[in-house]
mmCIF file of C-alpha atoms and ligand atoms in Angstrom:
data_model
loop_
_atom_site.group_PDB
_atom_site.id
_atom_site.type_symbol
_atom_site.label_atom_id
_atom_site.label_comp_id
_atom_site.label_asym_id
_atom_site.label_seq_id
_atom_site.Cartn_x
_atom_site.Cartn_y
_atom_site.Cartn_z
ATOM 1 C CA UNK C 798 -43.318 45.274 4.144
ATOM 2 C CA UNK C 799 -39.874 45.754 5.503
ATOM 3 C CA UNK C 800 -38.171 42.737 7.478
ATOM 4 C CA UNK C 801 -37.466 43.490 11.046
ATOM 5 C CA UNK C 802 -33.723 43.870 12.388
ATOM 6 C CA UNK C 803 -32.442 41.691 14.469
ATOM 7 C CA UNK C 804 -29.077 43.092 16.863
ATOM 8 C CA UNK C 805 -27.052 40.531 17.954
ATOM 9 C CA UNK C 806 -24.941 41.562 21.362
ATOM 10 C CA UNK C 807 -25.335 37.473 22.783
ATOM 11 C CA UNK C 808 -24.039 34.869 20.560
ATOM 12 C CA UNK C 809 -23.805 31.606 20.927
ATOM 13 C CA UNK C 810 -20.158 31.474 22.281
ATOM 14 C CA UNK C 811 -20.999 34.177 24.486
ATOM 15 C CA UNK C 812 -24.576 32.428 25.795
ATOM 16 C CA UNK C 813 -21.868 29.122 26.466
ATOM 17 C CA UNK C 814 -19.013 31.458 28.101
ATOM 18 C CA UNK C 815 -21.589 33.136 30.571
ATOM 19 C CA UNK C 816 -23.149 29.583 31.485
ATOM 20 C CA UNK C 817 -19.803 28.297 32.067
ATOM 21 C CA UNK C 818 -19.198 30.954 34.567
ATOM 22 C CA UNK C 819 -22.839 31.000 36.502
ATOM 23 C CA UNK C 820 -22.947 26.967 36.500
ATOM 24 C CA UNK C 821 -19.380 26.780 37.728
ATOM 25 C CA UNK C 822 -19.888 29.653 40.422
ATOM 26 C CA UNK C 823 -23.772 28.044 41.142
ATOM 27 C CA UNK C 824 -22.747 24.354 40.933
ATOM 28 C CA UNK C 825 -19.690 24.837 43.488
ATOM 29 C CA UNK C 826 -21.619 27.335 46.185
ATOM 30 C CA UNK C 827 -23.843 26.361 49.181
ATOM 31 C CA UNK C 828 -26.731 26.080 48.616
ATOM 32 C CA UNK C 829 -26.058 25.376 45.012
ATOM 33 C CA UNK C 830 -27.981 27.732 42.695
ATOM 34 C CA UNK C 831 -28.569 28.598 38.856
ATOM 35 C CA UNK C 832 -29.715 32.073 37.683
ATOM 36 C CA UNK C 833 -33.244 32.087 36.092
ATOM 37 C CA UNK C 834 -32.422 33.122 32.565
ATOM 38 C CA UNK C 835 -30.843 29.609 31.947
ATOM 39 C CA UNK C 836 -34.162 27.788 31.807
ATOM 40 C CA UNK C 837 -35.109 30.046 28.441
ATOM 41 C CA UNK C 838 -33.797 28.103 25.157
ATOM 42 C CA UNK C 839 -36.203 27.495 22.602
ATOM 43 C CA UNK C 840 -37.808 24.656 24.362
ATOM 44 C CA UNK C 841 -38.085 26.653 27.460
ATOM 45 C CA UNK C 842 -39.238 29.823 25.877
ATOM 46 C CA UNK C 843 -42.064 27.223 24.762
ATOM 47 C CA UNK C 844 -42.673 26.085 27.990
ATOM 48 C CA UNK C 845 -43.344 29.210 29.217
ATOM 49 C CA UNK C 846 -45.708 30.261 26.807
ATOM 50 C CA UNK C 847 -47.513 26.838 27.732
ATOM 51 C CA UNK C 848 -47.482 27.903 31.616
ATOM 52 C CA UNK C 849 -49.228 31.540 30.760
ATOM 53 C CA UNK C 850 -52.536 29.478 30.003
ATOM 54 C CA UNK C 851 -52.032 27.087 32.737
ATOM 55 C CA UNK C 852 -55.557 27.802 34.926
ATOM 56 C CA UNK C 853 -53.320 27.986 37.768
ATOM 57 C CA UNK C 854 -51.095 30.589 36.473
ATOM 58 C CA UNK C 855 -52.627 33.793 37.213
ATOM 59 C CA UNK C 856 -50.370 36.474 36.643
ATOM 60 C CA UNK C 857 -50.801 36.463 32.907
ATOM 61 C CA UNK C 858 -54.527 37.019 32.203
ATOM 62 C CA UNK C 859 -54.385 39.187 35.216
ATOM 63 C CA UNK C 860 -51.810 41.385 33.464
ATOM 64 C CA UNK C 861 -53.671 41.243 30.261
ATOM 65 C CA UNK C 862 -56.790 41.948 31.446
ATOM 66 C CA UNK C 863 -55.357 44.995 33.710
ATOM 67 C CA UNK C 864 -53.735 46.253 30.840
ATOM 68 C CA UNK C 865 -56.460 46.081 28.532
ATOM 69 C CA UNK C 866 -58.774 48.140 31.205
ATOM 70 C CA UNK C 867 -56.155 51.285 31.427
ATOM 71 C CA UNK C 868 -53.886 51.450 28.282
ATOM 72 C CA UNK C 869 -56.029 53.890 26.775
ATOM 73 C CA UNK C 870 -54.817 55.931 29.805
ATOM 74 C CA UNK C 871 -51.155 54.934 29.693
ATOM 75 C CA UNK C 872 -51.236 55.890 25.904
ATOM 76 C CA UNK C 873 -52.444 59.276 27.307
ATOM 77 C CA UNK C 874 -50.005 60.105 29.193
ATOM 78 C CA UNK C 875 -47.248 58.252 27.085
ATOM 79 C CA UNK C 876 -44.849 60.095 25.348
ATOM 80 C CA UNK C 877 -42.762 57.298 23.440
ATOM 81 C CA UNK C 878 -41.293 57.039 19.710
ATOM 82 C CA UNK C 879 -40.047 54.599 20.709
ATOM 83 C CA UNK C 880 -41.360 51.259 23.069
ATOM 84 C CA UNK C 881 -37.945 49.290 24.094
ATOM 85 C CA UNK C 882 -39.478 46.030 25.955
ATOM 86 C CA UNK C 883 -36.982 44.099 28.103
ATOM 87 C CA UNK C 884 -37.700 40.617 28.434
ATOM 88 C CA UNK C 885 -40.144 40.475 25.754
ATOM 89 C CA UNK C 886 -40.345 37.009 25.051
ATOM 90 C CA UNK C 887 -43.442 36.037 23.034
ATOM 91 C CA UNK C 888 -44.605 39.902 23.546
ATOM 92 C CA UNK C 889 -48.641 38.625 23.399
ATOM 93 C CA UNK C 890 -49.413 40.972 25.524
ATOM 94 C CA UNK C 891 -47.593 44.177 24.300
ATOM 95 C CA UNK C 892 -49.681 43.927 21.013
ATOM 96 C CA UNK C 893 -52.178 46.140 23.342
ATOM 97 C CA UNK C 894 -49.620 48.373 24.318
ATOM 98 C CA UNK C 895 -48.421 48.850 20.808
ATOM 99 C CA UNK C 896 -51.978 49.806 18.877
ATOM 100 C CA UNK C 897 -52.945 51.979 22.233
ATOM 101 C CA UNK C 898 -49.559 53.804 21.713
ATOM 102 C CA UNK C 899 -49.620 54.093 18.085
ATOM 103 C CA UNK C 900 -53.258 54.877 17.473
ATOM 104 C CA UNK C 901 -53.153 57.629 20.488
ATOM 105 C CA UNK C 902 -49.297 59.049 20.148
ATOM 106 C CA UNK C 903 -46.356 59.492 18.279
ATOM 107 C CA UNK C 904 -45.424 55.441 18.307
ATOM 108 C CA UNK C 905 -42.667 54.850 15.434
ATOM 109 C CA UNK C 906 -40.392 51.734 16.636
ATOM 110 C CA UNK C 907 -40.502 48.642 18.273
ATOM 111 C CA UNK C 908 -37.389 47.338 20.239
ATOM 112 C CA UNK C 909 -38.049 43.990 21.821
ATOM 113 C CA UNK C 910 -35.015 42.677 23.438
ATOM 114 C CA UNK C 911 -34.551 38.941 24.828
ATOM 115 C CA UNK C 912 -32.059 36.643 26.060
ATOM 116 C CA UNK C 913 -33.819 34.319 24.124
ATOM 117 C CA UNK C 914 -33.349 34.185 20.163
ATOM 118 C CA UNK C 915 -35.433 32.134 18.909
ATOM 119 C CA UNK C 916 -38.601 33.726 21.182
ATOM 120 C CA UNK C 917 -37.163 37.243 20.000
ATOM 121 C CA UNK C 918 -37.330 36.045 16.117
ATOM 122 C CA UNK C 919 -40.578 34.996 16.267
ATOM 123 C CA UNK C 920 -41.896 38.253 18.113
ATOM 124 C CA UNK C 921 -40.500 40.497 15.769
ATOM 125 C CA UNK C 922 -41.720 38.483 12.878
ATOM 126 C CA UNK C 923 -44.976 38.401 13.771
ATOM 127 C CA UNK C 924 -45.304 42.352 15.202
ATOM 128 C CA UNK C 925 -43.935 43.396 12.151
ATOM 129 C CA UNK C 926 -46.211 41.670 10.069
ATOM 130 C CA UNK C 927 -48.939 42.516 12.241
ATOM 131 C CA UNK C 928 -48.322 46.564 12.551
ATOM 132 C CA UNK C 929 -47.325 47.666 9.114
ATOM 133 C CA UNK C 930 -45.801 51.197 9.297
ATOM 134 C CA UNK C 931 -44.221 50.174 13.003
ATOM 135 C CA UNK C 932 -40.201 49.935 12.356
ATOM 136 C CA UNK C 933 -39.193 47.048 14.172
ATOM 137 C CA UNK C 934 -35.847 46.107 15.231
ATOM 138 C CA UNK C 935 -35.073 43.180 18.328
ATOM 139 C CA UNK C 936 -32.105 43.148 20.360
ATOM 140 C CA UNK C 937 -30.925 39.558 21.761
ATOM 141 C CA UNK C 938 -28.537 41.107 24.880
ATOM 142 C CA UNK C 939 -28.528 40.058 28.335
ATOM 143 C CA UNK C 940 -30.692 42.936 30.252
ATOM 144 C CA UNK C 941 -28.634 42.693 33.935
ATOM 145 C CA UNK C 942 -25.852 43.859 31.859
ATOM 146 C CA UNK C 943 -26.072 44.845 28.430
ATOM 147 C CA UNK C 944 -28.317 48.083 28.959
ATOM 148 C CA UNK C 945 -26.531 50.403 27.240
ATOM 149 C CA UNK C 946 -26.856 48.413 23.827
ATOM 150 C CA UNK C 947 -30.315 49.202 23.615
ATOM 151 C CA UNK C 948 -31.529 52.101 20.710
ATOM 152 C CA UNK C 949 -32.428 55.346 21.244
ATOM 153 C CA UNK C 950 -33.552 57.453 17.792
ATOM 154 C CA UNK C 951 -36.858 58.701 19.988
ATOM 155 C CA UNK C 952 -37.985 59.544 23.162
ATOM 156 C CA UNK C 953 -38.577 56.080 25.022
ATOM 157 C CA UNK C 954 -40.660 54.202 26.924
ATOM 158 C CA UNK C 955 -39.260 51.082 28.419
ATOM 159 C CA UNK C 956 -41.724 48.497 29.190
ATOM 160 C CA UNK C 957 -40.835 45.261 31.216
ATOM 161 C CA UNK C 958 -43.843 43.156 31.445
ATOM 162 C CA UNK C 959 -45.280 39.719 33.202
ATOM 163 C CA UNK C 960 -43.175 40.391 36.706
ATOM 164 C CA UNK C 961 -40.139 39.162 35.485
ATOM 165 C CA UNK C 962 -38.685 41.973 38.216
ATOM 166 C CA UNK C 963 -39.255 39.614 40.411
ATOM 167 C CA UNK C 964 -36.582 37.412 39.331
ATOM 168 C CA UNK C 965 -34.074 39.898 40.453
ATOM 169 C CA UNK C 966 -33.022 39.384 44.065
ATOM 170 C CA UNK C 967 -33.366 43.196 46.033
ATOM 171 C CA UNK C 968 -29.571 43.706 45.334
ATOM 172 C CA UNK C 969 -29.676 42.853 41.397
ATOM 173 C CA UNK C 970 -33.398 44.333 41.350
ATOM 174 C CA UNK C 971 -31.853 47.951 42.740
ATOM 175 C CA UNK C 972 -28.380 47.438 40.319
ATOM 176 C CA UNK C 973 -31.059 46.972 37.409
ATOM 177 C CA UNK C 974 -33.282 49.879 37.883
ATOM 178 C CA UNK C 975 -30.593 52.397 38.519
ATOM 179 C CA UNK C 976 -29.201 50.856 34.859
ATOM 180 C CA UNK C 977 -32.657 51.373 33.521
ATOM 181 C CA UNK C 978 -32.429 54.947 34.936
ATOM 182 C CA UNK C 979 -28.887 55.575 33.620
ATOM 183 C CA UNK C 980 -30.090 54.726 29.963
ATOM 184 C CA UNK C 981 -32.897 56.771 29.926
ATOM 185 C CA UNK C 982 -33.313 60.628 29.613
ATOM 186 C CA UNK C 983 -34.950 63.019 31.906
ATOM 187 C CA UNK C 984 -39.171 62.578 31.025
ATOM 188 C CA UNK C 985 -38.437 58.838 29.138
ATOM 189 C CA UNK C 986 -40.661 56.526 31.218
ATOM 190 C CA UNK C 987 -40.482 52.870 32.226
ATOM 191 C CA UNK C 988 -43.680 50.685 32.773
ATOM 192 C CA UNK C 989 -42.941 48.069 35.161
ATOM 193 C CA UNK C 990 -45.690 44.883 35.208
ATOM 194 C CA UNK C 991 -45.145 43.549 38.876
ATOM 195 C CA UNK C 992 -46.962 40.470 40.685
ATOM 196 C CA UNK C 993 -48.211 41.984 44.276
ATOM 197 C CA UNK C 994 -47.972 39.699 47.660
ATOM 198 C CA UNK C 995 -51.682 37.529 47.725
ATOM 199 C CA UNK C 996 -52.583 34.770 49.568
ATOM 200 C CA UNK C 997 -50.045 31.929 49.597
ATOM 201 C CA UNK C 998 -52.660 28.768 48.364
ATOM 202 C CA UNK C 999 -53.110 31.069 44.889
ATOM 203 C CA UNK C 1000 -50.076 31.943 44.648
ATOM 204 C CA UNK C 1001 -48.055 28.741 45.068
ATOM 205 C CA UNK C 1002 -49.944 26.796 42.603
ATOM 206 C CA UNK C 1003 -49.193 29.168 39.847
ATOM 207 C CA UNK C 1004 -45.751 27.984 40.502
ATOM 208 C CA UNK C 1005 -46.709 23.843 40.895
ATOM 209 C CA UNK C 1006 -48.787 23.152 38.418
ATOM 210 C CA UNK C 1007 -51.056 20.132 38.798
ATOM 211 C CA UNK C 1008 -50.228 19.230 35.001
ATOM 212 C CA UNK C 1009 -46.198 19.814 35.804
ATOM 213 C CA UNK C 1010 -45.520 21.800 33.012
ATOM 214 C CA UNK C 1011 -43.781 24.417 35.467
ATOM 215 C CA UNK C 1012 -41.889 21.543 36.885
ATOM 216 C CA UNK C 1013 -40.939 20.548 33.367
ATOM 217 C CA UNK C 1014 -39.646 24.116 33.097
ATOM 218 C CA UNK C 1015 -37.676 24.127 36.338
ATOM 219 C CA UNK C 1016 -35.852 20.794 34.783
ATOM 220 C CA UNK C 1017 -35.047 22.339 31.274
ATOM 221 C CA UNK C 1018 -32.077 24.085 33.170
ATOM 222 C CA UNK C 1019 -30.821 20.795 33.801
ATOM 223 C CA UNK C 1020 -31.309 20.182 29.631
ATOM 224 C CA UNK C 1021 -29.672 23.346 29.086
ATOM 225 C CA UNK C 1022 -25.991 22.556 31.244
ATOM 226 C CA UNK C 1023 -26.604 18.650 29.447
ATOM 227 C CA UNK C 1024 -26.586 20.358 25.866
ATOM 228 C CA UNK C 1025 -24.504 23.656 26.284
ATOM 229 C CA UNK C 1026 -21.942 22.022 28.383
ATOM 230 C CA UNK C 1027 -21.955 18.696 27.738
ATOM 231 C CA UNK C 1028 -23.407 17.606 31.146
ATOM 232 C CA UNK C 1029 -24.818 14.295 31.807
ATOM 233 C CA UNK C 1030 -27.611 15.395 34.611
ATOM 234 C CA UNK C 1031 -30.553 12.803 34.804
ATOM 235 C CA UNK C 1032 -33.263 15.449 34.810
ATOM 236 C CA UNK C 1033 -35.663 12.885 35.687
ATOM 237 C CA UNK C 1034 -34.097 12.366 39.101
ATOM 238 C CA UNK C 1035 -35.159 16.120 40.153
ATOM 239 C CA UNK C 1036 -38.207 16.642 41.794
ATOM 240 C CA UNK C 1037 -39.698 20.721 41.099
ATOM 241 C CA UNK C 1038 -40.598 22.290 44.144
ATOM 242 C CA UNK C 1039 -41.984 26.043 44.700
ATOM 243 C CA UNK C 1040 -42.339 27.217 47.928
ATOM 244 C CA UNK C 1041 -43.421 30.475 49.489
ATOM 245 C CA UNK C 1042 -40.512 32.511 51.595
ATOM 246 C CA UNK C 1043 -43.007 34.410 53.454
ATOM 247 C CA UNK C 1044 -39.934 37.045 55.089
ATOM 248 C CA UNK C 1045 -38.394 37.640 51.789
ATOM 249 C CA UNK C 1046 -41.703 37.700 49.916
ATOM 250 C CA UNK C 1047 -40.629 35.527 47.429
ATOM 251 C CA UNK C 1048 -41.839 32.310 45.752
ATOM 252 C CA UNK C 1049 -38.505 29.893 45.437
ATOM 253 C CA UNK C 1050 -38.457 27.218 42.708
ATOM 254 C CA UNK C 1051 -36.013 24.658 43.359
ATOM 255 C CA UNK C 1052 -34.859 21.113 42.070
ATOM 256 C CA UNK C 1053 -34.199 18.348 44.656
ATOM 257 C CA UNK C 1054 -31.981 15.456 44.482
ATOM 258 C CA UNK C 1055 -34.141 12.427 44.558
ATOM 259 C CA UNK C 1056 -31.479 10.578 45.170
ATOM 260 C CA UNK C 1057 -27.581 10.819 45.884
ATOM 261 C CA UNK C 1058 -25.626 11.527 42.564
ATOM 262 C CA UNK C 1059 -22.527 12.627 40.705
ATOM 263 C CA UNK C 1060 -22.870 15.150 37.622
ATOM 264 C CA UNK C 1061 -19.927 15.372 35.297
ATOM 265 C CA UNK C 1062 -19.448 18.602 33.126
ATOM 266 C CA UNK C 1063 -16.752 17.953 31.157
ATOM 267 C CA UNK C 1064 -16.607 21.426 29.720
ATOM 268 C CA UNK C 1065 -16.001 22.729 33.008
ATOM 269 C CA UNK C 1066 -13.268 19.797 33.955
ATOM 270 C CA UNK C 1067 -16.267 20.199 36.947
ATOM 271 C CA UNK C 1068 -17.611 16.931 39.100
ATOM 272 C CA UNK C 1069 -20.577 17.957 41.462
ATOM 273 C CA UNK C 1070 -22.074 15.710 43.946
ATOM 274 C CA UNK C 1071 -25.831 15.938 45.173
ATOM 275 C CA UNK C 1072 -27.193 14.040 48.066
ATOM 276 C CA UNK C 1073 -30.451 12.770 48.018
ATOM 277 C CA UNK C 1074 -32.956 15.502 49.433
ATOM 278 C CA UNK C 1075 -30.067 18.746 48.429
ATOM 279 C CA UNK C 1076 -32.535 21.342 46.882
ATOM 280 C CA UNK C 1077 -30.926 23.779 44.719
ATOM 281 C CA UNK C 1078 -32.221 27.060 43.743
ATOM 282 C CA UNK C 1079 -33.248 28.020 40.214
ATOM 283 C CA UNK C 1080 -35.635 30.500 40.347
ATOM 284 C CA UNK C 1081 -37.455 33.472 43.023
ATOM 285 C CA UNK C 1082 -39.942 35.190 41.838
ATOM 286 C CA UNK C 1083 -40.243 38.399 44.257
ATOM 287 C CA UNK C 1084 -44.301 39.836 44.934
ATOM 288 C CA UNK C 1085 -44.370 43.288 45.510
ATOM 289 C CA UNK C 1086 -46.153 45.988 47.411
ATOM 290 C CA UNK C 1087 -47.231 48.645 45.230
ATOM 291 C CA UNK C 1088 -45.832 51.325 48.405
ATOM 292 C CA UNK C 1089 -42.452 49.601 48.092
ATOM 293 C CA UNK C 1090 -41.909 49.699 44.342
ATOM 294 C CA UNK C 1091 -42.243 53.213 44.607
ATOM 295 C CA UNK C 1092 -39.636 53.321 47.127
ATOM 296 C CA UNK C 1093 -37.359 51.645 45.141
ATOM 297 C CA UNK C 1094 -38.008 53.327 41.837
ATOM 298 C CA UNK C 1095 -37.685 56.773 43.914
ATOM 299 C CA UNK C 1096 -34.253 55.744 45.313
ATOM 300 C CA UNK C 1097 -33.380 54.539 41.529
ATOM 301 C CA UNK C 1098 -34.254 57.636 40.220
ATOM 302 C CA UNK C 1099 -37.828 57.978 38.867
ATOM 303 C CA UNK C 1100 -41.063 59.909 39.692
ATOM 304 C CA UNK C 1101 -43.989 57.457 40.162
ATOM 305 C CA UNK C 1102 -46.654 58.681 37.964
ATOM 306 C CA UNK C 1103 -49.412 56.314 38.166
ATOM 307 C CA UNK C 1104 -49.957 52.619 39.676
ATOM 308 C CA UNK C 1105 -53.060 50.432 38.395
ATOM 309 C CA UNK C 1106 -53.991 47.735 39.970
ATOM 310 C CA UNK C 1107 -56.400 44.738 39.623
ATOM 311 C CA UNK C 1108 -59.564 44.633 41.498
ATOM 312 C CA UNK C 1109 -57.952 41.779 43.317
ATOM 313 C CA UNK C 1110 -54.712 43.402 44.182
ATOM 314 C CA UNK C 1111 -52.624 40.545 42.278
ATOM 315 C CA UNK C 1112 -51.026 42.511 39.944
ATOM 316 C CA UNK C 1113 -49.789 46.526 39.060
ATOM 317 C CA UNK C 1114 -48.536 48.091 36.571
ATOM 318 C CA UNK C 1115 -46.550 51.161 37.337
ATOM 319 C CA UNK C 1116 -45.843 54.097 35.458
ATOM 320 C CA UNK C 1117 -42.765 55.673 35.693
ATOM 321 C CA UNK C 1118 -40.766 59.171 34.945
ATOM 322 C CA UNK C 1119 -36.819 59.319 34.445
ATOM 323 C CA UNK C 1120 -36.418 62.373 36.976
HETATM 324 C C1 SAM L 1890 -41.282 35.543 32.861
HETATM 325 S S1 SAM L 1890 -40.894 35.641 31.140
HETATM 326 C C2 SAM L 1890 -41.922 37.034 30.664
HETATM 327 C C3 SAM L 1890 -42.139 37.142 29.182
HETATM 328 C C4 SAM L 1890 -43.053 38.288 28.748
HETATM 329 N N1 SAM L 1890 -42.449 39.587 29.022
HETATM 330 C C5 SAM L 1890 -44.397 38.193 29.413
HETATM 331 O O1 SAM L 1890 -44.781 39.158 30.083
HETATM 332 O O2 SAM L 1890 -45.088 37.190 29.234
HETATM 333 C C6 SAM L 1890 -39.264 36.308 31.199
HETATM 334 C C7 SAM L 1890 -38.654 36.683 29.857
HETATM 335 O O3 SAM L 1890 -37.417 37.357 30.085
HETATM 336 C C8 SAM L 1890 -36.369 36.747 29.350
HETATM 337 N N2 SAM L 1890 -35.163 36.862 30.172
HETATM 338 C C9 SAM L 1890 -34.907 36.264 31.359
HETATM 339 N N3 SAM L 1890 -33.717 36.675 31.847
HETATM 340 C C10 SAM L 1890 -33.206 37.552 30.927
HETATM 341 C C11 SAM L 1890 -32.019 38.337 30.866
HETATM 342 N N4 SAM L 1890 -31.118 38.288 31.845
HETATM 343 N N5 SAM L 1890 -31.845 39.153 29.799
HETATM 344 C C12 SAM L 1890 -32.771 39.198 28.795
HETATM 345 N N6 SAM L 1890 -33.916 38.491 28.808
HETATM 346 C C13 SAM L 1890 -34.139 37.671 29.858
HETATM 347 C C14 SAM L 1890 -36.814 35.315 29.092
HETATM 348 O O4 SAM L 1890 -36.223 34.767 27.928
HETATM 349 C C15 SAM L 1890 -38.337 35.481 28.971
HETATM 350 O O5 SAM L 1890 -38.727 35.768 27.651
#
């Protein structure tokens, strides 16, 4: 068995420099705010694996299950050498994707890509022990602006799974699939995975879990700044909360002061003050309309091919065509 590659555009230094610059910009706006991608080092890689079996947290086995129902039609009308994921984390559920598309199509390599190394490692470890005959090679890159890194060597079909979409806000989301669209070549698809709007008392609890392991997750940005940057947040005086923004459409996780408090971050020569009650923003996690998707992907520059959904409208997965 060959080893998998591993492509390296993110190192270390680079993962510090680019937190130096979104805590400094987050820490010092109004509300104060942290991009998303922060609260995934190896413990919060883990952490999310631990909320996709939460009972609360729906969107995984509704994903799974959806995609185990139609990817003997996606493989049918799939036309990839080569599956790039973005975002793959763990990739549990793209094992389905990857015998459907091998057993049914021309399937030769597997690109996971990840900001997170050591979630990316153990991926391609495991895939490529699992699929022998499947090249596999992972990329650790930054997808919201590292596209163009990603390997070609086949015609492609990018697949970003488990709504992570939604983390874009509609600006970054539109940036991001017209970069998506710029990669790929006329007839290379993208499947998108994308959490649709449902009633707020399920969704909110898939965000605040009764056993807190989300709200453990929301805090692990607070690790992150501590150990990258030298930090000296009290994580325990943050209280998670996820709320639903019922005119954006979003669910908003947030950390609020418990009480009033000065952080220090040396590495940024950076003191930030907190009153009790100041929420600040770490996460949104957008729920779609399957109409409005298609929109978007139109005005990005793909033909929608298919949409499946679940038979309770939580979740699609859309299929589509580089014009
Ligand atoms: C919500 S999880 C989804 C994981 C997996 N695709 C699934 O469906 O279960 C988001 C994944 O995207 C990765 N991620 C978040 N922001 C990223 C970025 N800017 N660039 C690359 N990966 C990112 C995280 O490390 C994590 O593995």
């Amino acid at each position: 068995m060959t080893a998998p590659t591993l492509e390296i555009h993110l190192t270390d230094a680079d993962l510090t420099e680019a937190l130096r610059s979104d805590a400094r910009y987050g820490l010092t706006s109004d509300p104060k705010t942290l991009p998303p991608k922060w609260f995934y080092d190896a413990r919060g890689s883990e952490l999310f694996e631990e909320i996709t079996r939460l009972p609360e947290y729906y969107p995984t086995r509704t994903e799974r299950a959806l995609l185990e129902r139609v990817v003997g039609e996606i493989a049918q009308v799939a036309r990839a050498e080569v599956l790039v994921e973005l975002g793959a984390g763990s990739a549990a559920k793209t094992r389905l994707l990857l015998s459907a598309l091998g057993a049914a199509g021309p399937l030769k390599t597997y690109v996971p890509q990840d900001v997170s190394e050591s979630a990316l490692r153990g991926a391609a470890e495991q895939i490529n022990a699992e699929f022998s005959g499947l090249a596999v090679h992972g990329v650790v890159s930054d997808f919201t602006d590292t596209l163009h890194n990603l390997p070609g060597g086949g015609r492609r079909m990018i697949a970003f799974l488990g709504g992570t979409i939604g983390n874009l806000i509609p600006a970054e989301r539109a940036e991001f699939l017209a970069g998506v669209a710029a990669v790929l070549e006329p007839g290379e698809q993208l499947l998108l995975g994308a959490g649709l709007v449902i009633d707020p008392a399920v969704l909110v609890p898939a965000y605040d879990d009764a056993a807190g392991v989300t709200a453990e997750f929301n805090r692990n940005v607070l690790h992150v700044l501590n150990s990258r940057l030298h930090a000296d947040f009290d994580p325990d005086a943050f209280t998670h909360i996820a709320r639903w923004d019922a005119e954006n459409e979003w669910i908003e996780m947030r950390l609020e002061a418990t009480r009033d408090m000065t952080v220090t971050i040396p590495d940024l020569d950076l003191t930030v003050h907190f009153t009790r009650g100041e929420q600040m923003r770490t996460e949104i996690s957008t729920k779609f309309r399957p109409d409005g998707l298609a929109t978007e992907l139109a005005a990005a520059g793909f033909d929608t091919e298919h949409i499946w959904t679940d038979p309770d409208d939580r979740f699609a997965l859309i299929l589509a065509a580089r014009r």
